[in-house]
PDB file of C-alpha atoms in Angstrom:
ATOM      1  CA  MET U  17      50.397  14.098 102.994  1.00 71.00           C
ATOM      2  CA  THR U  18      52.778  17.000 103.454  1.00 84.00           C
ATOM      3  CA  SER U  19      54.806  17.012 106.667  1.00 96.00           C
ATOM      4  CA  ILE U  20      56.069  20.449 107.671  1.00 98.00           C
ATOM      5  CA  SER U  21      57.877  20.957 110.948  1.00 98.00           C
ATOM      6  CA  ALA U  22      56.414  23.616 113.195  1.00 98.00           C
ATOM      7  CA  SER U  23      59.845  25.255 113.349  1.00 98.00           C
ATOM      8  CA  ALA U  24      60.147  25.634 109.556  1.00 98.00           C
ATOM      9  CA  ARG U  25      59.995  29.166 108.124  1.00 98.00           C
ATOM     10  CA  ILE U  26      58.374  29.316 104.683  1.00 98.00           C
ATOM     11  CA  HIS U  27      57.732  32.472 102.669  1.00 98.00           C
ATOM     12  CA  PRO U  28      54.077  32.669 101.607  1.00 98.00           C
ATOM     13  CA  SER U  29      54.980  33.101  97.933  1.00 98.00           C
ATOM     14  CA  SER U  30      56.682  29.685  97.767  1.00 98.00           C
ATOM     15  CA  VAL U  31      54.942  26.507  96.586  1.00 98.00           C
ATOM     16  CA  ILE U  32      55.277  23.376  98.706  1.00 98.00           C
ATOM     17  CA  GLU U  33      53.543  20.477  96.992  1.00 98.00           C
ATOM     18  CA  ASP U  34      51.446  18.020  98.945  1.00 98.00           C
ATOM     19  CA  GLY U  35      53.649  15.110 100.026  1.00 98.00           C
ATOM     20  CA  ALA U  36      56.846  17.086 100.672  1.00 98.00           C
ATOM     21  CA  VAL U  37      58.640  16.565 103.983  1.00 98.00           C
ATOM     22  CA  ILE U  38      60.098  19.722 105.525  1.00 98.00           C
ATOM     23  CA  GLY U  39      62.358  19.159 108.532  1.00 98.00           C
ATOM     24  CA  ASP U  40      63.057  21.157 111.658  1.00 98.00           C
ATOM     25  CA  ASN U  41      64.330  24.717 111.269  1.00 98.00           C
ATOM     26  CA  VAL U  42      64.185  24.655 107.472  1.00 98.00           C
ATOM     27  CA  THR U  43      64.047  28.109 105.860  1.00 99.00           C
ATOM     28  CA  ILE U  44      62.417  28.587 102.453  1.00 99.00           C
ATOM     29  CA  GLY U  45      62.670  32.033 100.903  1.00 98.00           C
ATOM     30  CA  PRO U  46      60.365  33.710  98.381  1.00 98.00           C
ATOM     31  CA  PHE U  47      59.236  32.130  95.106  1.00 98.00           C
ATOM     32  CA  CYS U  48      60.765  28.701  95.739  1.00 99.00           C
ATOM     33  CA  TYR U  49      59.307  25.397  94.561  1.00 99.00           C
ATOM     34  CA  VAL U  50      59.472  22.129  96.517  1.00 98.00           C
ATOM     35  CA  GLY U  51      58.080  19.049  94.786  1.00 98.00           C
ATOM     36  CA  PRO U  52      55.767  16.402  96.253  1.00 98.00           C
ATOM     37  CA  LYS U  53      58.485  13.746  96.719  1.00 98.00           C
ATOM     38  CA  VAL U  54      61.146  15.984  98.228  1.00 98.00           C
ATOM     39  CA  VAL U  55      62.620  15.620 101.726  1.00 98.00           C
ATOM     40  CA  LEU U  56      64.462  18.633 103.164  1.00 98.00           C
ATOM     41  CA  GLY U  57      66.608  17.806 106.189  1.00 98.00           C
ATOM     42  CA  GLU U  58      66.980  19.806 109.363  1.00 98.00           C
ATOM     43  CA  GLY U  59      68.318  23.319 108.993  1.00 98.00           C
ATOM     44  CA  THR U  60      68.301  23.367 105.195  1.00 99.00           C
ATOM     45  CA  GLU U  61      67.895  26.784 103.592  1.00 99.00           C
ATOM     46  CA  LEU U  62      66.455  27.629 100.174  1.00 99.00           C
ATOM     47  CA  LEU U  63      67.070  31.136  98.903  1.00 99.00           C
ATOM     48  CA  ALA U  64      64.700  32.956  96.554  1.00 98.00           C
ATOM     49  CA  HIS U  65      63.711  31.117  93.367  1.00 98.00           C
ATOM     50  CA  ALA U  66      65.393  27.821  94.301  1.00 99.00           C
ATOM     51  CA  VAL U  67      63.765  24.640  92.941  1.00 99.00           C
ATOM     52  CA  VAL U  68      63.968  21.183  94.524  1.00 99.00           C
ATOM     53  CA  THR U  69      62.000  18.571  92.628  1.00 98.00           C
ATOM     54  CA  GLY U  70      61.905  14.869  91.758  1.00 98.00           C
ATOM     55  CA  ARG U  71      62.337  12.120  94.365  1.00 98.00           C
ATOM     56  CA  THR U  72      65.074  14.074  96.090  1.00 99.00           C
ATOM     57  CA  THR U  73      66.434  13.984  99.609  1.00 98.00           C
ATOM     58  CA  ILE U  74      68.554  16.858 100.907  1.00 99.00           C
ATOM     59  CA  GLY U  75      70.419  16.150 104.140  1.00 98.00           C
ATOM     60  CA  ALA U  76      70.791  18.422 107.137  1.00 98.00           C
ATOM     61  CA  TYR U  77      72.019  22.005 106.895  1.00 98.00           C
ATOM     62  CA  GLY U  78      72.167  22.247 103.132  1.00 98.00           C
ATOM     63  CA  LYS U  79      72.016  25.630 101.441  1.00 99.00           C
ATOM     64  CA  ILE U  80      70.521  26.074  97.979  1.00 99.00           C
ATOM     65  CA  PHE U  81      70.923  29.441  96.295  1.00 99.00           C
ATOM     66  CA  SER U  82      68.762  31.279  93.785  1.00 98.00           C
ATOM     67  CA  ASN U  83      67.893  29.650  90.457  1.00 98.00           C
ATOM     68  CA  ALA U  84      69.423  26.306  91.354  1.00 99.00           C
ATOM     69  CA  VAL U  85      67.386  23.308  90.161  1.00 99.00           C
ATOM     70  CA  ILE U  86      68.043  20.229  92.262  1.00 99.00           C
ATOM     71  CA  GLY U  87      66.483  16.869  91.391  1.00 98.00           C
ATOM     72  CA  GLY U  88      65.413  17.563  87.830  1.00 98.00           C
ATOM     73  CA  ASP U  89      64.853  14.786  85.305  1.00 98.00           C
ATOM     74  CA  PRO U  90      68.009  13.264  83.794  1.00 98.00           C
ATOM     75  CA  GLN U  91      69.127  14.802  80.519  1.00 98.00           C
ATOM     76  CA  SER U  92      69.157  11.461  78.739  1.00 96.00           C
ATOM     77  CA  VAL U  93      67.433  10.408  75.534  1.00 95.00           C
ATOM     78  CA  HIS U  94      66.793   7.042  77.207  1.00 92.00           C
ATOM     79  CA  HIS U  95      64.777   8.522  80.069  1.00 95.00           C
ATOM     80  CA  THR U  96      61.050   8.076  79.554  1.00 95.00           C
ATOM     81  CA  GLY U  97      59.735   9.372  82.845  1.00 95.00           C
ATOM     82  CA  GLU U  98      60.637   6.509  85.191  1.00 96.00           C
ATOM     83  CA  GLU U  99      60.889   7.459  88.857  1.00 96.00           C
ATOM     84  CA  THR U 100      64.522   7.701  89.883  1.00 98.00           C
ATOM     85  CA  THR U 101      66.238   9.449  92.782  1.00 98.00           C
ATOM     86  CA  LEU U 102      68.768  11.995  93.976  1.00 98.00           C
ATOM     87  CA  ASP U 103      70.294  11.739  97.437  1.00 98.00           C
ATOM     88  CA  VAL U 104      72.341  14.681  98.759  1.00 99.00           C
ATOM     89  CA  GLY U 105      74.134  14.425 102.095  1.00 99.00           C
ATOM     90  CA  ASP U 106      74.590  16.913 104.922  1.00 99.00           C
ATOM     91  CA  HIS U 107      76.164  20.375 104.807  1.00 99.00           C
ATOM     92  CA  CYS U 108      76.172  20.724 101.021  1.00 99.00           C
ATOM     93  CA  THR U 109      76.094  24.176  99.423  1.00 99.00           C
ATOM     94  CA  MET U 110      74.667  24.646  95.927  1.00 99.00           C
ATOM     95  CA  ARG U 111      75.261  28.132  94.603  1.00 99.00           C
ATOM     96  CA  GLU U 112      73.344  30.109  91.978  1.00 98.00           C
ATOM     97  CA  GLY U 113      72.218  28.170  88.919  1.00 98.00           C
ATOM     98  CA  VAL U 114      73.542  24.775  90.011  1.00 99.00           C
ATOM     99  CA  THR U 115      71.775  21.775  88.450  1.00 99.00           C
ATOM    100  CA  ILE U 116      71.892  18.236  89.832  1.00 99.00           C
ATOM    101  CA  ASN U 117      69.826  15.568  88.074  1.00 98.00           C
ATOM    102  CA  CYS U 118      68.217  12.363  89.269  1.00 98.00           C
ATOM    103  CA  GLY U 119      69.493   9.018  87.974  1.00 98.00           C
ATOM    104  CA  THR U 120      68.388   6.861  85.074  1.00 98.00           C
ATOM    105  CA  VAL U 121      67.040   3.327  85.166  1.00 97.00           C
ATOM    106  CA  GLU U 122      69.939   2.153  82.981  1.00 95.00           C
ATOM    107  CA  GLY U 123      72.458   3.700  85.390  1.00 96.00           C
ATOM    108  CA  GLY U 124      71.004   2.229  88.566  1.00 96.00           C
ATOM    109  CA  GLY U 125      68.353   4.882  89.104  1.00 97.00           C
ATOM    110  CA  ARG U 126      70.225   6.955  91.675  1.00 98.00           C
ATOM    111  CA  THR U 127      72.461  10.018  91.711  1.00 98.00           C
ATOM    112  CA  VAL U 128      74.386  10.296  94.987  1.00 98.00           C
ATOM    113  CA  VAL U 129      76.175  13.260  96.573  1.00 99.00           C
ATOM    114  CA  GLY U 130      78.033  12.931  99.880  1.00 99.00           C
ATOM    115  CA  ASN U 131      78.580  15.437 102.694  1.00 99.00           C
ATOM    116  CA  HIS U 132      80.248  18.843 102.974  1.00 98.00           C
ATOM    117  CA  ASN U 133      80.378  19.462  99.238  1.00 99.00           C
ATOM    118  CA  LEU U 134      80.546  22.891  97.598  1.00 99.00           C
ATOM    119  CA  PHE U 135      79.068  23.416  94.140  1.00 99.00           C
ATOM    120  CA  LEU U 136      79.813  26.892  92.803  1.00 99.00           C
ATOM    121  CA  ALA U 137      77.636  28.853  90.392  1.00 99.00           C
ATOM    122  CA  ASN U 138      76.252  27.101  87.330  1.00 98.00           C
ATOM    123  CA  SER U 139      78.044  23.804  87.926  1.00 99.00           C
ATOM    124  CA  HIS U 140      76.222  20.708  86.696  1.00 99.00           C
ATOM    125  CA  VAL U 141      76.044  17.149  88.058  1.00 99.00           C
ATOM    126  CA  ALA U 142      74.409  14.823  85.553  1.00 98.00           C
ATOM    127  CA  HIS U 143      72.404  11.645  86.037  1.00 98.00           C
ATOM    128  CA  ASP U 144      73.863   8.664  87.909  1.00 98.00           C
ATOM    129  CA  CYS U 145      76.950  10.503  89.160  1.00 98.00           C
ATOM    130  CA  GLN U 146      78.396   9.213  92.433  1.00 98.00           C
ATOM    131  CA  LEU U 147      80.184  11.887  94.456  1.00 99.00           C
ATOM    132  CA  GLY U 148      81.974  11.496  97.763  1.00 98.00           C
ATOM    133  CA  SER U 149      82.462  14.198 100.394  1.00 98.00           C
ATOM    134  CA  HIS U 150      84.418  17.453 100.765  1.00 98.00           C
ATOM    135  CA  ILE U 151      84.429  17.942  96.978  1.00 98.00           C
ATOM    136  CA  ILE U 152      84.576  21.367  95.312  1.00 98.00           C
ATOM    137  CA  LEU U 153      83.122  21.999  91.864  1.00 99.00           C
ATOM    138  CA  SER U 154      84.123  25.514  90.793  1.00 98.00           C
ATOM    139  CA  ASN U 155      81.981  27.755  88.584  1.00 98.00           C
ATOM    140  CA  ASN U 156      80.641  26.180  85.391  1.00 98.00           C
ATOM    141  CA  VAL U 157      82.074  22.706  85.981  1.00 99.00           C
ATOM    142  CA  MET U 158      80.265  20.127  83.846  1.00 98.00           C
ATOM    143  CA  LEU U 159      79.987  16.494  84.914  1.00 99.00           C
ATOM    144  CA  ALA U 160      78.528  14.126  82.344  1.00 98.00           C
ATOM    145  CA  GLY U 161      76.505  11.104  83.356  1.00 98.00           C
ATOM    146  CA  HIS U 162      77.875   8.242  85.488  1.00 98.00           C
ATOM    147  CA  VAL U 163      80.950  10.165  86.675  1.00 98.00           C
ATOM    148  CA  LYS U 164      82.430   8.978  89.980  1.00 98.00           C
ATOM    149  CA  ILE U 165      84.410  11.409  92.160  1.00 99.00           C
ATOM    150  CA  ASP U 166      86.112  10.397  95.384  1.00 98.00           C
ATOM    151  CA  ASP U 167      86.543  12.534  98.510  1.00 98.00           C
ATOM    152  CA  ARG U 168      88.303  15.909  98.534  1.00 97.00           C
ATOM    153  CA  ALA U 169      88.738  16.281  94.787  1.00 98.00           C
ATOM    154  CA  ILE U 170      88.780  19.850  93.444  1.00 98.00           C
ATOM    155  CA  LEU U 171      87.635  20.732  89.931  1.00 99.00           C
ATOM    156  CA  GLY U 172      88.610  24.123  88.515  1.00 98.00           C
ATOM    157  CA  GLY U 173      86.253  26.518  86.789  1.00 98.00           C
ATOM    158  CA  GLY U 174      84.785  25.516  83.452  1.00 98.00           C
ATOM    159  CA  CYS U 175      86.317  22.050  83.309  1.00 98.00           C
ATOM    160  CA  ALA U 176      84.378  19.222  81.663  1.00 98.00           C
ATOM    161  CA  VAL U 177      84.382  15.552  82.680  1.00 98.00           C
ATOM    162  CA  HIS U 178      83.499  12.801  80.184  1.00 98.00           C
ATOM    163  CA  GLN U 179      80.764  10.301  81.037  1.00 98.00           C
ATOM    164  CA  PHE U 180      81.785   7.208  83.059  1.00 98.00           C
ATOM    165  CA  THR U 181      85.064   8.832  84.109  1.00 98.00           C
ATOM    166  CA  ARG U 182      86.458   8.201  87.608  1.00 98.00           C
ATOM    167  CA  ILE U 183      88.308  10.893  89.559  1.00 98.00           C
ATOM    168  CA  GLY U 184      90.364   9.672  92.494  1.00 98.00           C
ATOM    169  CA  ARG U 185      90.561  11.048  96.001  1.00 98.00           C
ATOM    170  CA  GLN U 186      92.150  14.459  96.380  1.00 98.00           C
ATOM    171  CA  ALA U 187      92.774  14.823  92.659  1.00 98.00           C
ATOM    172  CA  PHE U 188      92.895  18.300  91.148  1.00 98.00           C
ATOM    173  CA  ILE U 189      91.663  19.378  87.693  1.00 98.00           C
ATOM    174  CA  GLY U 190      92.694  22.794  86.397  1.00 98.00           C
ATOM    175  CA  GLY U 191      90.253  25.347  85.036  1.00 98.00           C
ATOM    176  CA  LEU U 192      88.933  24.853  81.483  1.00 98.00           C
ATOM    177  CA  SER U 193      90.472  21.367  81.319  1.00 98.00           C
ATOM    178  CA  ALA U 194      88.888  18.402  79.573  1.00 98.00           C
ATOM    179  CA  CYS U 195      88.995  15.241  81.676  1.00 98.00           C
ATOM    180  CA  SER U 196      88.276  12.422  79.238  1.00 97.00           C
ATOM    181  CA  TYR U 197      89.963   9.571  81.111  1.00 98.00           C
ATOM    182  CA  ASP U 198      90.201   8.292  84.687  1.00 98.00           C
ATOM    183  CA  LEU U 199      92.348  10.467  86.948  1.00 98.00           C
ATOM    184  CA  ILE U 200      94.356   8.720  89.670  1.00 98.00           C
ATOM    185  CA  PRO U 201      94.085   9.705  93.355  1.00 98.00           C
ATOM    186  CA  TYR U 202      96.265  12.752  94.121  1.00 98.00           C
ATOM    187  CA  GLY U 203      96.745  13.367  90.387  1.00 98.00           C
ATOM    188  CA  MET U 204      96.803  16.814  88.764  1.00 98.00           C
ATOM    189  CA  LEU U 205      95.311  17.254  85.315  1.00 98.00           C
ATOM    190  CA  ASN U 206      95.417  20.300  83.052  1.00 98.00           C
ATOM    191  CA  GLY U 207      94.666  21.223  79.461  1.00 97.00           C
ATOM    192  CA  ASN U 208      92.484  20.123  76.576  1.00 96.00           C
ATOM    193  CA  PRO U 209      93.022  17.283  76.021  1.00 95.00           C
ATOM    194  CA  GLY U 210      93.769  16.891  79.708  1.00 97.00           C
ATOM    195  CA  LEU U 211      97.238  15.617  80.578  1.00 98.00           C
ATOM    196  CA  LEU U 212      98.356  14.198  83.902  1.00 98.00           C
ATOM    197  CA  GLY U 213     100.974  16.618  85.212  1.00 97.00           C
ATOM    198  CA  GLY U 214     102.159  15.103  88.475  1.00 97.00           C
ATOM    199  CA  LEU U 215     100.778  14.911  91.982  1.00 98.00           C
ATOM    200  CA  ASN U 216      98.654  17.365  93.939  1.00 98.00           C
ATOM    201  CA  VAL U 217     101.423  17.865  96.499  1.00 97.00           C
ATOM    202  CA  VAL U 218      99.904  21.075  97.864  1.00 96.00           C
ATOM    203  CA  GLY U 219      96.609  19.308  98.537  1.00 96.00           C
ATOM    204  CA  MET U 220      98.377  16.328 100.080  1.00 97.00           C
ATOM    205  CA  THR U 221     100.337  18.609 102.394  1.00 97.00           C
ATOM    206  CA  ARG U 222      97.215  20.510 103.424  1.00 95.00           C
ATOM    207  CA  ALA U 223      95.545  17.190 104.203  1.00 94.00           C
ATOM    208  CA  GLY U 224      98.313  16.394 106.689  1.00 96.00           C
ATOM    209  CA  ILE U 225     100.164  13.788 104.639  1.00 97.00           C
ATOM    210  CA  ASP U 226     103.789  13.832 105.791  1.00 98.00           C
ATOM    211  CA  ARG U 227     106.753  14.519 103.517  1.00 97.00           C
ATOM    212  CA  ALA U 228     108.063  10.950 103.650  1.00 98.00           C
ATOM    213  CA  THR U 229     104.728   9.572 102.454  1.00 98.00           C
ATOM    214  CA  ILE U 230     104.525  12.139  99.675  1.00 98.00           C
ATOM    215  CA  HIS U 231     107.986  11.043  98.511  1.00 98.00           C
ATOM    216  CA  ARG U 232     106.838   7.414  98.491  1.00 98.00           C
ATOM    217  CA  VAL U 233     103.784   8.257  96.399  1.00 98.00           C
ATOM    218  CA  ARG U 234     105.973  10.326  94.057  1.00 98.00           C
ATOM    219  CA  LYS U 235     108.317   7.343  93.660  1.00 98.00           C
ATOM    220  CA  ALA U 236     105.376   5.126  92.734  1.00 98.00           C
ATOM    221  CA  TYR U 237     104.145   7.777  90.291  1.00 98.00           C
ATOM    222  CA  LYS U 238     107.531   7.879  88.548  1.00 97.00           C
ATOM    223  CA  ALA U 239     107.619   4.097  88.304  1.00 97.00           C
ATOM    224  CA  LEU U 240     104.185   4.175  86.697  1.00 97.00           C
ATOM    225  CA  PHE U 241     104.500   7.093  84.309  1.00 95.00           C
ATOM    226  CA  ASP U 242     108.212   7.785  83.705  1.00 91.00           C
ATOM    227  CA  GLU U 243     108.983   4.330  82.353  1.00 77.00           C
ATOM    228  CA  GLU U 244     107.815   2.725  79.124  1.00 83.00           C
ATOM    229  CA  GLY U 245     105.233  -0.028  79.251  1.00 89.00           C
ATOM    230  CA  ALA U 246     101.588  -0.656  80.066  1.00 93.00           C
ATOM    231  CA  ILE U 247     100.537   1.251  83.197  1.00 95.00           C
ATOM    232  CA  ARG U 248      98.355  -1.505  84.616  1.00 95.00           C
ATOM    233  CA  GLU U 249     101.135  -4.062  84.221  1.00 96.00           C
ATOM    234  CA  LYS U 250     103.597  -1.754  85.960  1.00 97.00           C
ATOM    235  CA  ALA U 251     101.087  -1.103  88.740  1.00 97.00           C
ATOM    236  CA  SER U 252     100.799  -4.832  89.355  1.00 97.00           C
ATOM    237  CA  ALA U 253     104.571  -5.286  89.315  1.00 96.00           C
ATOM    238  CA  ILE U 254     105.287  -2.677  92.026  1.00 97.00           C
ATOM    239  CA  ARG U 255     102.552  -3.603  94.516  1.00 98.00           C
ATOM    240  CA  ASP U 256     104.869  -5.465  96.861  1.00 98.00           C
ATOM    241  CA  GLU U 257     107.320  -2.574  96.941  1.00 98.00           C
ATOM    242  CA  PHE U 258     104.665  -0.121  98.102  1.00 98.00           C
ATOM    243  CA  ALA U 259     102.531  -2.419 100.262  1.00 98.00           C
ATOM    244  CA  ASP U 260     103.548  -0.432 103.362  1.00 97.00           C
ATOM    245  CA  CYS U 261     102.258   2.892 101.980  1.00 98.00           C
ATOM    246  CA  LYS U 262      98.464   3.287 102.146  1.00 98.00           C
ATOM    247  CA  GLU U 263      98.407   6.292  99.814  1.00 98.00           C
ATOM    248  CA  ALA U 264     100.526   4.614  97.136  1.00 98.00           C
ATOM    249  CA  MET U 265      98.374   1.491  97.366  1.00 98.00           C
ATOM    250  CA  GLU U 266      95.294   3.666  96.898  1.00 98.00           C
ATOM    251  CA  VAL U 267      96.732   4.757  93.548  1.00 98.00           C
ATOM    252  CA  LEU U 268      97.597   1.186  92.558  1.00 98.00           C
ATOM    253  CA  ASP U 269      94.168  -0.128  93.564  1.00 98.00           C
ATOM    254  CA  PHE U 270      92.504   2.642  91.547  1.00 98.00           C
ATOM    255  CA  ILE U 271      94.508   1.626  88.480  1.00 98.00           C
ATOM    256  CA  ALA U 272      93.684  -2.061  88.983  1.00 98.00           C
ATOM    257  CA  ALA U 273      89.926  -1.507  89.297  1.00 98.00           C
ATOM    258  CA  ASP U 274      87.570  -2.228  86.401  1.00 96.00           C
ATOM    259  CA  SER U 275      86.619   0.879  84.453  1.00 97.00           C
ATOM    260  CA  ASP U 276      84.884   1.970  81.265  1.00 94.00           C
ATOM    261  CA  ARG U 277      87.612   4.552  80.623  1.00 97.00           C
ATOM    262  CA  ALA U 278      91.357   4.472  80.040  1.00 96.00           C
ATOM    263  CA  LEU U 279      93.740   6.225  82.435  1.00 97.00           C
ATOM    264  CA  SER U 280      94.870   9.822  82.139  1.00 97.00           C
ATOM    265  CA  SER U 281      98.634   9.997  81.649  1.00 96.00           C
ATOM    266  CA  PRO U 282     101.292  12.598  80.804  1.00 95.00           C
ATOM    267  CA  PHE U 283     101.173  11.372  77.198  1.00 89.00           C
ATOM    268  CA  ARG U 284      97.620  10.409  76.283  1.00 76.00           C
ATOM    269  CA  GLY U 285      96.161  12.895  73.841  1.00 63.00           C
ATOM    270  CA  LYS U 286      99.477  14.371  72.714  1.00 64.00           C
ATOM    271  CA  SER U 287      99.906  14.479  68.972  1.00 49.00           C
TER     272      SER U 287
END
């Protein structure tokens, strides 16, 4: 049975399917569609022609703009109609034309989006992606399936991310870039093919990381990428040297983790 809070404001032209849960102070504009297995958290707002479908939960104070489709079936040839989910956290904004798909059974059945994320117009989050919080996807960003993005990463307009790729915390990807391999925390990637071009020092500074720490992370970066040899072996060799620097260890732990993709570097993809 549908549960609609008495404080919700719903335009009469919108369709709310039986079974939907509409929280306190939700606003639903004209010509919207809310599916029967959708939960809209307190204070969420749907602008005209927004669609929320599938087994989808939207946290508190989300804002979904016109022509966005949130919770649609995964775009996977392996999906045969199984019931999977999409969970979106609090204070997420999805601008015009954004699409975020539910998971697939093969990928664990769940797409997850954290809190305070901003998805600009026509960006796409595919099935089974796992996104942290305070992430920005600029216009027309394309995430393939199973992508994992850690907190505070920023992806520039029109960039594309290969399936199963990991993007570390506070990484930055330039507009129109192709991210085909894992991108370390604080890394900057540009171009097609995407090349690692140093550290996101501006973002680190804005996040309150002090100059001395930035220099330590830069030293670790140079040891990893300015010297010949296998990156994972070098990362293991310098762990003791940087054990006192949380941010540098975050980079080394990211490199050491199991992954389906190789690591982005300043050289990979160059002819």
